[in-house]
Coordinates of C-alpha atoms and ligand atoms in Angstrom, one line a residue:
M261 CA 18.8 20.6 21.2
N262 CA 15.9 21.6 19.0
Q263 CA 13.0 19.3 18.5
L264 CA 13.7 18.7 14.9
V265 CA 17.3 17.5 15.3
E266 CA 16.3 15.5 18.4
R267 CA 13.7 13.7 16.3
F268 CA 16.0 13.1 13.4
L269 CA 18.8 11.6 15.6
R270 CA 16.3 9.4 17.4
Y271 CA 14.9 8.1 14.1
V272 CA 18.2 7.2 12.5
S273 CA 19.0 5.0 15.5
F274 CA 16.4 2.5 14.1
D275 CA 17.8 0.0 11.6
T276 CA 15.2 0.0 8.9
K277 CA 17.2 -1.2 5.8
S278 CA 14.8 -2.8 3.4
D279 CA 15.5 -6.2 1.9
P280 CA 14.8 -6.8 -1.8
S281 CA 15.1 -10.6 -1.3
N282 CA 12.2 -10.7 1.2
K283 CA 8.7 -10.8 -0.4
L284 CA 6.9 -9.7 2.8
C285 CA 5.8 -6.2 3.4
P286 CA 7.5 -4.6 5.2
S287 CA 10.5 -6.5 4.0
S288 CA 12.5 -6.1 7.2
P289 CA 11.2 -6.3 10.9
G290 CA 13.1 -3.1 11.9
Q291 CA 10.7 -1.1 9.8
M292 CA 7.7 -2.3 11.8
T293 CA 9.6 -1.5 15.1
F294 CA 10.2 2.0 13.8
A295 CA 6.6 2.4 12.6
Q296 CA 5.3 1.4 16.1
A297 CA 7.5 3.9 17.8
L298 CA 6.3 6.6 15.3
K299 CA 2.7 5.6 15.9
Q300 CA 3.2 6.1 19.7
E301 CA 4.8 9.5 19.1
M302 CA 1.9 10.6 16.8
L303 CA -0.7 9.5 19.4
E304 CA 1.2 11.5 22.1
M305 CA 1.2 14.5 19.8
G306 CA -2.6 14.3 19.7
L307 CA -3.0 13.4 16.0
K308 CA -6.2 11.9 14.9
E309 CA -7.0 8.6 13.0
V310 CA -3.6 7.3 13.8
S311 CA -3.4 3.8 12.2
L312 CA -0.7 1.3 11.4
D313 CA -1.7 -1.6 9.2
N314 CA -0.1 -5.1 9.0
N315 CA 2.0 -4.1 6.0
G316 CA 3.6 -1.2 7.9
Y317 CA 1.7 1.7 6.4
L318 CA 1.3 4.4 9.0
M319 CA -1.3 7.1 8.6
A320 CA -2.6 10.0 10.7
K321 CA -4.4 13.3 10.4
L322 CA -4.1 16.8 11.8
P323 CA -7.7 18.0 11.5
S324 CA -8.6 21.3 9.8
N325 CA -8.8 24.3 12.1
V326 CA -10.9 26.5 9.9
T327 CA -14.7 26.5 9.3
Y328 CA -14.6 27.0 5.5
D329 CA -13.8 24.3 3.0
V330 CA -10.1 23.7 2.4
P331 CA -8.9 20.7 0.4
A332 CA -7.2 18.0 2.5
I333 CA -3.5 17.7 1.6
G334 CA -0.9 15.1 2.5
F335 CA 2.7 14.7 3.3
V336 CA 4.4 11.4 2.6
A337 CA 7.8 10.0 3.6
H338 CA 9.3 6.5 3.7
M339 CA 10.6 4.7 6.8
D340 CA 13.1 2.3 5.2
T341 CA 16.7 3.0 4.2
A342 CA 18.5 1.8 1.0
P343 CA 19.9 -1.7 0.9
D344 CA 23.1 -0.3 -0.6
A345 CA 24.7 0.4 2.7
S346 CA 24.3 -0.7 6.4
G347 CA 21.8 1.3 8.4
K348 CA 22.7 -0.4 11.7
N349 CA 24.3 1.4 14.7
V350 CA 24.3 4.7 12.8
K351 CA 26.5 7.1 14.8
P352 CA 25.8 10.6 13.5
Q353 CA 28.3 13.4 14.1
L354 CA 27.1 17.0 14.3
I355 CA 29.6 19.6 12.9
K356 CA 28.5 23.0 14.1
N357 CA 29.1 26.1 12.1
Y358 CA 31.1 24.4 9.3
Q359 CA 33.9 26.7 8.0
G360 CA 35.1 24.8 5.0
G361 CA 37.7 22.1 4.5
G362 CA 37.4 18.3 4.8
I363 CA 35.3 16.6 7.4
A364 CA 36.7 13.3 8.8
L365 CA 34.0 10.7 9.2
G366 CA 34.8 9.2 12.6
D367 CA 37.9 7.0 12.7
S368 CA 36.9 5.3 9.5
G369 CA 39.5 7.1 7.4
E370 CA 36.7 8.3 5.1
Q371 CA 36.3 12.1 4.5
L372 CA 33.9 14.5 3.0
T373 CA 35.9 17.0 1.0
P374 CA 34.7 20.0 -1.0
A375 CA 36.8 18.7 -3.9
Q376 CA 34.7 15.6 -4.1
Y377 CA 31.4 17.3 -2.9
P378 CA 31.4 20.9 -4.2
D379 CA 28.0 21.4 -2.5
L380 CA 30.0 21.8 0.7
T381 CA 31.4 25.1 -0.4
S382 CA 27.9 26.6 -0.2
L383 CA 27.3 25.4 3.3
H384 CA 29.7 27.5 5.3
G385 CA 28.2 28.5 8.6
H386 CA 25.7 25.6 8.5
D387 CA 25.5 22.8 11.1
I388 CA 26.2 19.5 9.2
I389 CA 25.2 16.1 10.3
T390 CA 27.3 13.3 8.8
T391 CA 27.9 9.6 9.4
D392 CA 30.9 8.1 11.1
G393 CA 31.9 6.5 7.8
T394 CA 30.7 3.0 8.6
T395 CA 27.0 3.3 7.6
L396 CA 24.6 5.5 5.7
L397 CA 22.9 8.3 7.6
G398 CA 19.3 7.6 6.8
A399 CA 18.4 11.3 6.1
D400 CA 16.8 9.5 3.1
N401 CA 14.1 9.5 4.4
K402 CA 14.1 9.9 8.1
A403 CA 14.7 13.6 7.7
G404 CA 11.4 13.8 5.8
I405 CA 9.6 12.1 8.7
A406 CA 11.3 14.4 11.2
E407 CA 10.4 17.5 9.1
I408 CA 6.8 16.5 8.6
L409 CA 6.2 15.7 12.3
T410 CA 8.0 18.9 13.4
A411 CA 5.9 21.0 11.0
V412 CA 2.7 19.3 12.3
A413 CA 3.8 19.9 15.9
Y414 CA 4.3 23.6 15.0
L415 CA 0.9 23.9 13.5
T416 CA -0.6 22.3 16.7
E417 CA 1.4 24.8 18.8
Y418 CA 0.3 27.8 16.7
P419 CA -3.5 27.2 16.0
E420 CA -3.8 30.8 14.7
I421 CA -2.1 29.5 11.5
P422 CA -5.1 28.4 9.3
H423 CA -4.9 25.0 7.6
G424 CA -7.2 22.3 6.3
D425 CA -6.9 18.6 7.1
I426 CA -3.3 17.5 6.9
C427 CA -2.9 13.8 6.1
I428 CA 0.3 12.1 7.1
G429 CA 1.6 8.9 5.5
F430 CA 4.7 7.0 6.2
T431 CA 5.4 4.0 4.0
P432 CA 7.7 1.0 4.0
D433 CA 10.0 -0.4 1.3
E434 CA 10.3 2.7 -1.0
E435 CA 14.0 1.9 -1.6
I436 CA 13.1 -1.4 -3.2
G437 CA 10.3 0.1 -5.3
R438 CA 7.3 -1.2 -3.4
G439 CA 6.4 1.8 -1.2
A440 CA 3.2 2.6 -3.2
D441 CA 2.1 -1.0 -3.7
L442 CA -0.2 -1.2 -0.7
F443 CA -0.9 2.5 -0.1
D444 CA -4.6 3.0 0.5
V445 CA -5.2 6.3 -1.3
E446 CA -8.8 6.5 -0.3
K447 CA -8.1 5.9 3.4
F448 CA -5.3 8.5 3.3
G449 CA -8.0 11.1 2.4
A450 CA -5.9 13.8 0.7
K451 CA -6.7 15.5 -2.6
W452 CA -3.0 15.8 -3.3
A453 CA 0.2 15.2 -1.5
Y454 CA 4.0 15.9 -1.4
T455 CA 6.7 13.4 -0.8
I456 CA 9.4 15.1 1.4
D457 CA 12.1 12.9 -0.1
G458 CA 14.3 15.2 -2.2
G459 CA 17.9 16.5 -1.8
P460 CA 19.3 20.0 -1.4
V461 CA 17.1 23.0 -0.4
G462 CA 14.8 24.2 -3.2
E463 CA 14.3 20.9 -5.0
L464 CA 10.9 20.5 -6.4
E465 CA 10.2 17.6 -8.7
Y466 CA 7.2 16.6 -10.7
E467 CA 8.7 15.0 -13.8
N468 CA 10.2 11.5 -13.8
F469 CA 11.0 8.9 -16.4
N470 CA 8.5 6.6 -18.1
A471 CA 9.9 3.2 -17.5
A472 CA 9.6 -0.2 -19.0
R473 CA 11.5 -3.5 -18.8
A474 CA 12.5 -5.6 -21.8
D475 CA 13.4 -9.3 -21.4
V476 CA 15.2 -10.6 -24.5
I477 CA 15.5 -14.3 -24.6
A478 CA 17.8 -16.1 -27.0
H479 CA 17.2 -19.7 -27.7
G480 CA 20.0 -22.1 -28.7
V481 CA 20.7 -25.8 -28.5
N482 CA 23.3 -27.4 -26.2
V483 CA 25.3 -30.5 -27.4
H484 CA 28.5 -31.9 -26.0
P485 CA 31.3 -29.7 -27.4
G486 CA 33.1 -32.7 -28.8
T487 CA 30.3 -33.7 -31.1
A488 CA 28.7 -30.3 -31.6
K489 CA 29.4 -29.7 -35.3
N490 CA 26.3 -28.4 -37.1
K491 CA 24.2 -29.2 -34.0
M492 CA 25.1 -26.8 -31.3
I493 CA 23.5 -23.3 -31.4
N494 CA 25.1 -21.0 -28.8
S495 CA 22.5 -18.7 -27.6
M496 CA 25.2 -16.4 -26.1
N497 CA 26.3 -15.5 -29.6
I498 CA 22.8 -14.6 -30.5
A499 CA 22.4 -12.5 -27.3
A500 CA 25.7 -10.7 -28.1
Q501 CA 24.6 -10.0 -31.6
F502 CA 21.4 -8.5 -30.3
Q503 CA 23.2 -6.2 -27.8
L504 CA 25.4 -4.9 -30.7
M505 CA 22.2 -3.9 -32.6
M506 CA 21.3 -1.5 -29.7
P507 CA 22.2 2.2 -30.1
S508 CA 25.5 2.5 -28.3
H509 CA 25.1 6.1 -27.3
E510 CA 21.6 5.9 -25.8
T511 CA 22.8 4.4 -22.5
P512 CA 22.9 5.7 -19.0
E513 CA 26.6 6.5 -19.2
C514 CA 26.0 8.7 -22.3
T515 CA 22.9 10.6 -21.4
E516 CA 21.7 13.2 -18.9
G517 CA 18.9 15.8 -18.4
Y518 CA 15.8 14.9 -20.5
E519 CA 17.6 12.3 -22.6
G520 CA 16.3 8.7 -22.4
F521 CA 18.1 5.4 -22.8
Y522 CA 18.3 1.7 -23.2
H523 CA 20.2 -0.1 -20.5
L524 CA 21.4 -3.7 -20.4
G525 CA 21.3 -4.2 -16.6
G526 CA 21.9 -7.9 -16.3
A527 CA 22.1 -11.2 -18.1
E528 CA 22.0 -14.9 -17.4
M529 CA 23.6 -17.0 -20.1
S530 CA 24.2 -20.5 -21.1
V531 CA 24.6 -22.3 -24.4
A532 CA 20.9 -23.3 -24.6
K533 CA 19.3 -20.1 -23.4
S534 CA 20.4 -16.5 -22.7
H535 CA 18.3 -14.0 -21.0
L536 CA 19.1 -10.3 -21.2
V537 CA 17.3 -7.8 -19.0
Y538 CA 17.0 -4.2 -20.3
I539 CA 15.4 -1.2 -18.8
L540 CA 14.0 1.5 -21.1
R541 CA 13.6 5.1 -19.9
D542 CA 12.1 8.2 -21.6
F543 CA 10.5 11.4 -20.3
E544 CA 7.8 11.2 -23.1
R545 CA 5.3 8.4 -23.2
E546 CA 5.5 8.4 -27.0
G547 CA 9.3 8.2 -26.7
L548 CA 9.0 5.1 -24.5
E549 CA 6.6 3.5 -27.0
K550 CA 9.2 4.2 -29.8
R551 CA 11.9 2.5 -27.8
K552 CA 9.7 -0.5 -27.3
A553 CA 8.9 -0.6 -31.0
F554 CA 12.6 -0.3 -31.8
M555 CA 13.5 -3.3 -29.7
Q556 CA 10.7 -5.3 -31.4
Q557 CA 12.0 -4.3 -34.8
K558 CA 15.5 -5.4 -33.9
V559 CA 14.3 -8.7 -32.6
D560 CA 12.4 -9.3 -35.8
E561 CA 15.4 -8.3 -37.9
L562 CA 17.7 -10.7 -36.0
N563 CA 15.2 -13.5 -36.3
A564 CA 15.1 -13.0 -40.0
Q565 CA 18.9 -13.0 -40.2
L566 CA 19.4 -16.1 -38.0
E567 CA 19.8 -19.4 -39.8
R568 CA 19.4 -21.3 -36.6
G569 CA 18.2 -20.4 -33.2
S570 CA 15.8 -17.6 -32.3
V571 CA 15.2 -14.7 -30.1
E572 CA 12.1 -13.4 -28.4
L573 CA 11.1 -10.2 -26.6
Q574 CA 8.8 -9.6 -23.6
L575 CA 8.0 -6.0 -22.7
T576 CA 6.5 -4.8 -19.3
D577 CA 5.7 -1.2 -18.4
N578 CA 6.9 -0.3 -14.9
Y579 CA 5.9 3.3 -14.2
Y580 CA 5.1 6.6 -16.0
N581 CA 6.0 10.2 -15.8
M582 CA 3.9 11.8 -13.1
K583 CA 3.8 15.1 -15.0
E584 CA 0.8 13.6 -16.9
M585 CA -1.1 13.4 -13.6
V586 CA 0.3 16.5 -11.9
E587 CA 0.0 19.1 -14.7
P588 CA -3.8 19.0 -14.8
H589 CA -3.6 20.1 -11.2
F590 CA -0.9 22.7 -11.6
H591 CA -1.9 24.6 -8.4
V592 CA -0.2 21.7 -6.6
I593 CA 3.1 22.9 -8.0
E594 CA 2.1 26.6 -7.7
I595 CA 1.4 26.3 -4.0
A596 CA 4.7 24.6 -3.4
K597 CA 6.6 27.2 -5.4
R598 CA 4.9 30.1 -3.6
A599 CA 5.5 28.5 -0.2
M600 CA 9.2 28.1 -1.0
Q601 CA 9.5 31.7 -2.2
Q602 CA 7.9 33.0 1.0
C603 CA 10.5 31.0 2.9
D604 CA 13.3 32.6 0.9
V605 CA 13.9 29.4 -0.9
E606 CA 14.5 29.5 -4.7
P607 CA 12.5 26.6 -6.2
M608 CA 14.8 24.3 -8.3
I609 CA 12.7 22.4 -10.7
K610 CA 14.4 19.5 -12.4
P611 CA 13.4 16.1 -13.9
I612 CA 14.0 13.0 -11.8
R613 CA 16.1 10.4 -13.8
G614 CA 14.3 7.6 -12.0
G615 CA 11.0 7.0 -10.4
T616 CA 9.5 7.8 -7.1
D617 CA 6.7 6.5 -4.9
G618 CA 5.1 9.9 -5.7
A619 CA 5.0 9.0 -9.4
R620 CA 3.2 5.8 -8.7
L621 CA 0.8 7.5 -6.2
S622 CA 0.1 10.1 -8.8
F623 CA -1.2 7.4 -11.1
M624 CA -3.2 5.9 -8.2
G625 CA -5.2 9.2 -8.0
L626 CA -3.0 11.2 -5.6
P627 CA -1.0 13.8 -7.5
C628 CA 2.3 13.8 -5.5
P629 CA 5.3 15.9 -6.5
N630 CA 8.6 15.7 -4.5
I631 CA 10.1 18.3 -2.2
F632 CA 13.6 18.6 -0.7
T633 CA 14.7 17.3 2.7
G634 CA 18.0 19.2 2.8
G635 CA 20.1 16.1 2.4
Y636 CA 23.0 15.1 0.1
N637 CA 24.7 11.9 -1.2
F638 CA 21.9 9.5 -0.3
H639 CA 22.4 5.7 -0.1
G640 CA 26.0 5.7 1.0
I641 CA 28.4 6.5 3.8
H642 CA 29.0 10.0 2.5
E643 CA 25.3 10.9 3.1
F644 CA 24.9 14.2 5.1
I645 CA 22.3 16.8 5.9
T646 CA 22.3 20.3 7.3
V647 CA 20.2 21.4 10.2
Q648 CA 19.4 24.7 8.4
G649 CA 18.2 22.7 5.3
M650 CA 15.9 20.6 7.5
E651 CA 14.6 23.8 9.2
K652 CA 13.7 25.2 5.7
A653 CA 11.8 22.0 4.9
V654 CA 9.8 22.4 8.0
E655 CA 9.0 26.0 7.2
V656 CA 8.0 25.1 3.6
I657 CA 5.6 22.3 4.9
V658 CA 4.0 24.8 7.3
K659 CA 3.7 27.4 4.5
I660 CA 2.2 24.9 2.1
A661 CA -0.5 24.1 4.6
Q662 CA -1.1 27.8 5.2
E663 CA -1.2 28.6 1.4
T664 CA -3.7 25.9 0.7
A665 CA -6.0 27.3 3.3
A666 CA -5.5 30.8 1.7
E667 CA -6.5 29.8 -1.8
Ligands
ZN220 ZN1 14.1 8.4 -0.4

């Protein structure tokens, strides 16, 4: 079996599901076990400056093999898997030379069908790795790790390919939004980097939402319902009134592409106090500011209308569109595009309707767009990846290193 597939299958055998309820970093012990195994492997590969810190951040370097100045570049992937599905006892199945039709996922009764997943129709002749229908696969993001290390092994094996310093960073807890929290950009040492954490072949992403959270708190008064007349103020009614003031079509279920939204994601309610939690998303920073101002305006209007009780608003920015930080260094994108084209991959540039660790890293001084892994249907039991897609990712990583040295 080729080195890439062997690596990938070995990595998915580690249970590294992150745990949002755990405040520690990494949030689950399995991530540290996996990090230690990777550290050992990287040492055996002869990589330099291999270090694993107490928070589970694993870094290493493949030193430059040229005598002239080439900017150090980085490749980043995450070691954890999504909390949405089990990542324990993953039993991958390899379907060689897929010829269409449904794929049974083990004995689980679950299937991958082209009707449900039209992407399959473009994958005839590919070797597809799926789950057995009881867990996720973990291609997100262990495919990224396998691809980066296979590319680095290739560069080591073919020293005639010129490259500068290649910095490698594997992070914990990306799936619970903490992967960039304790990332030491200075120690990492790259001028820019790529997360290898996207989906189908060709994906290249450098735009994501600007994101804020809005806490709307309605205050009421609780009194025994039997003697409540003219005394009780039911905060739940105030909260409901507020939600009805929000634009009903600017919601996740009514938007796509570059459209932003307001989303009521959760609520805790009682007569005395109700707490609504919204997330606000917009690709433009100015758009996000307008959404925040709109909410404040509605809170003020409601307070003016209310005879009794009150409502307050707290706004917190979460992350910003990395485009702001990547565009001033557009060669970062140009190099990736060129590398893809040289590997016969058509770059597919699309906005991410979410955030990435790369977005946060971009604002920490490390411009960091996202590149495909070759995987599909992340975070659930229908996750799969193709061997050919993974091989393309390896080729693209090698080419990016080579192109950077050729600039
Ligand atoms: Zn991921």
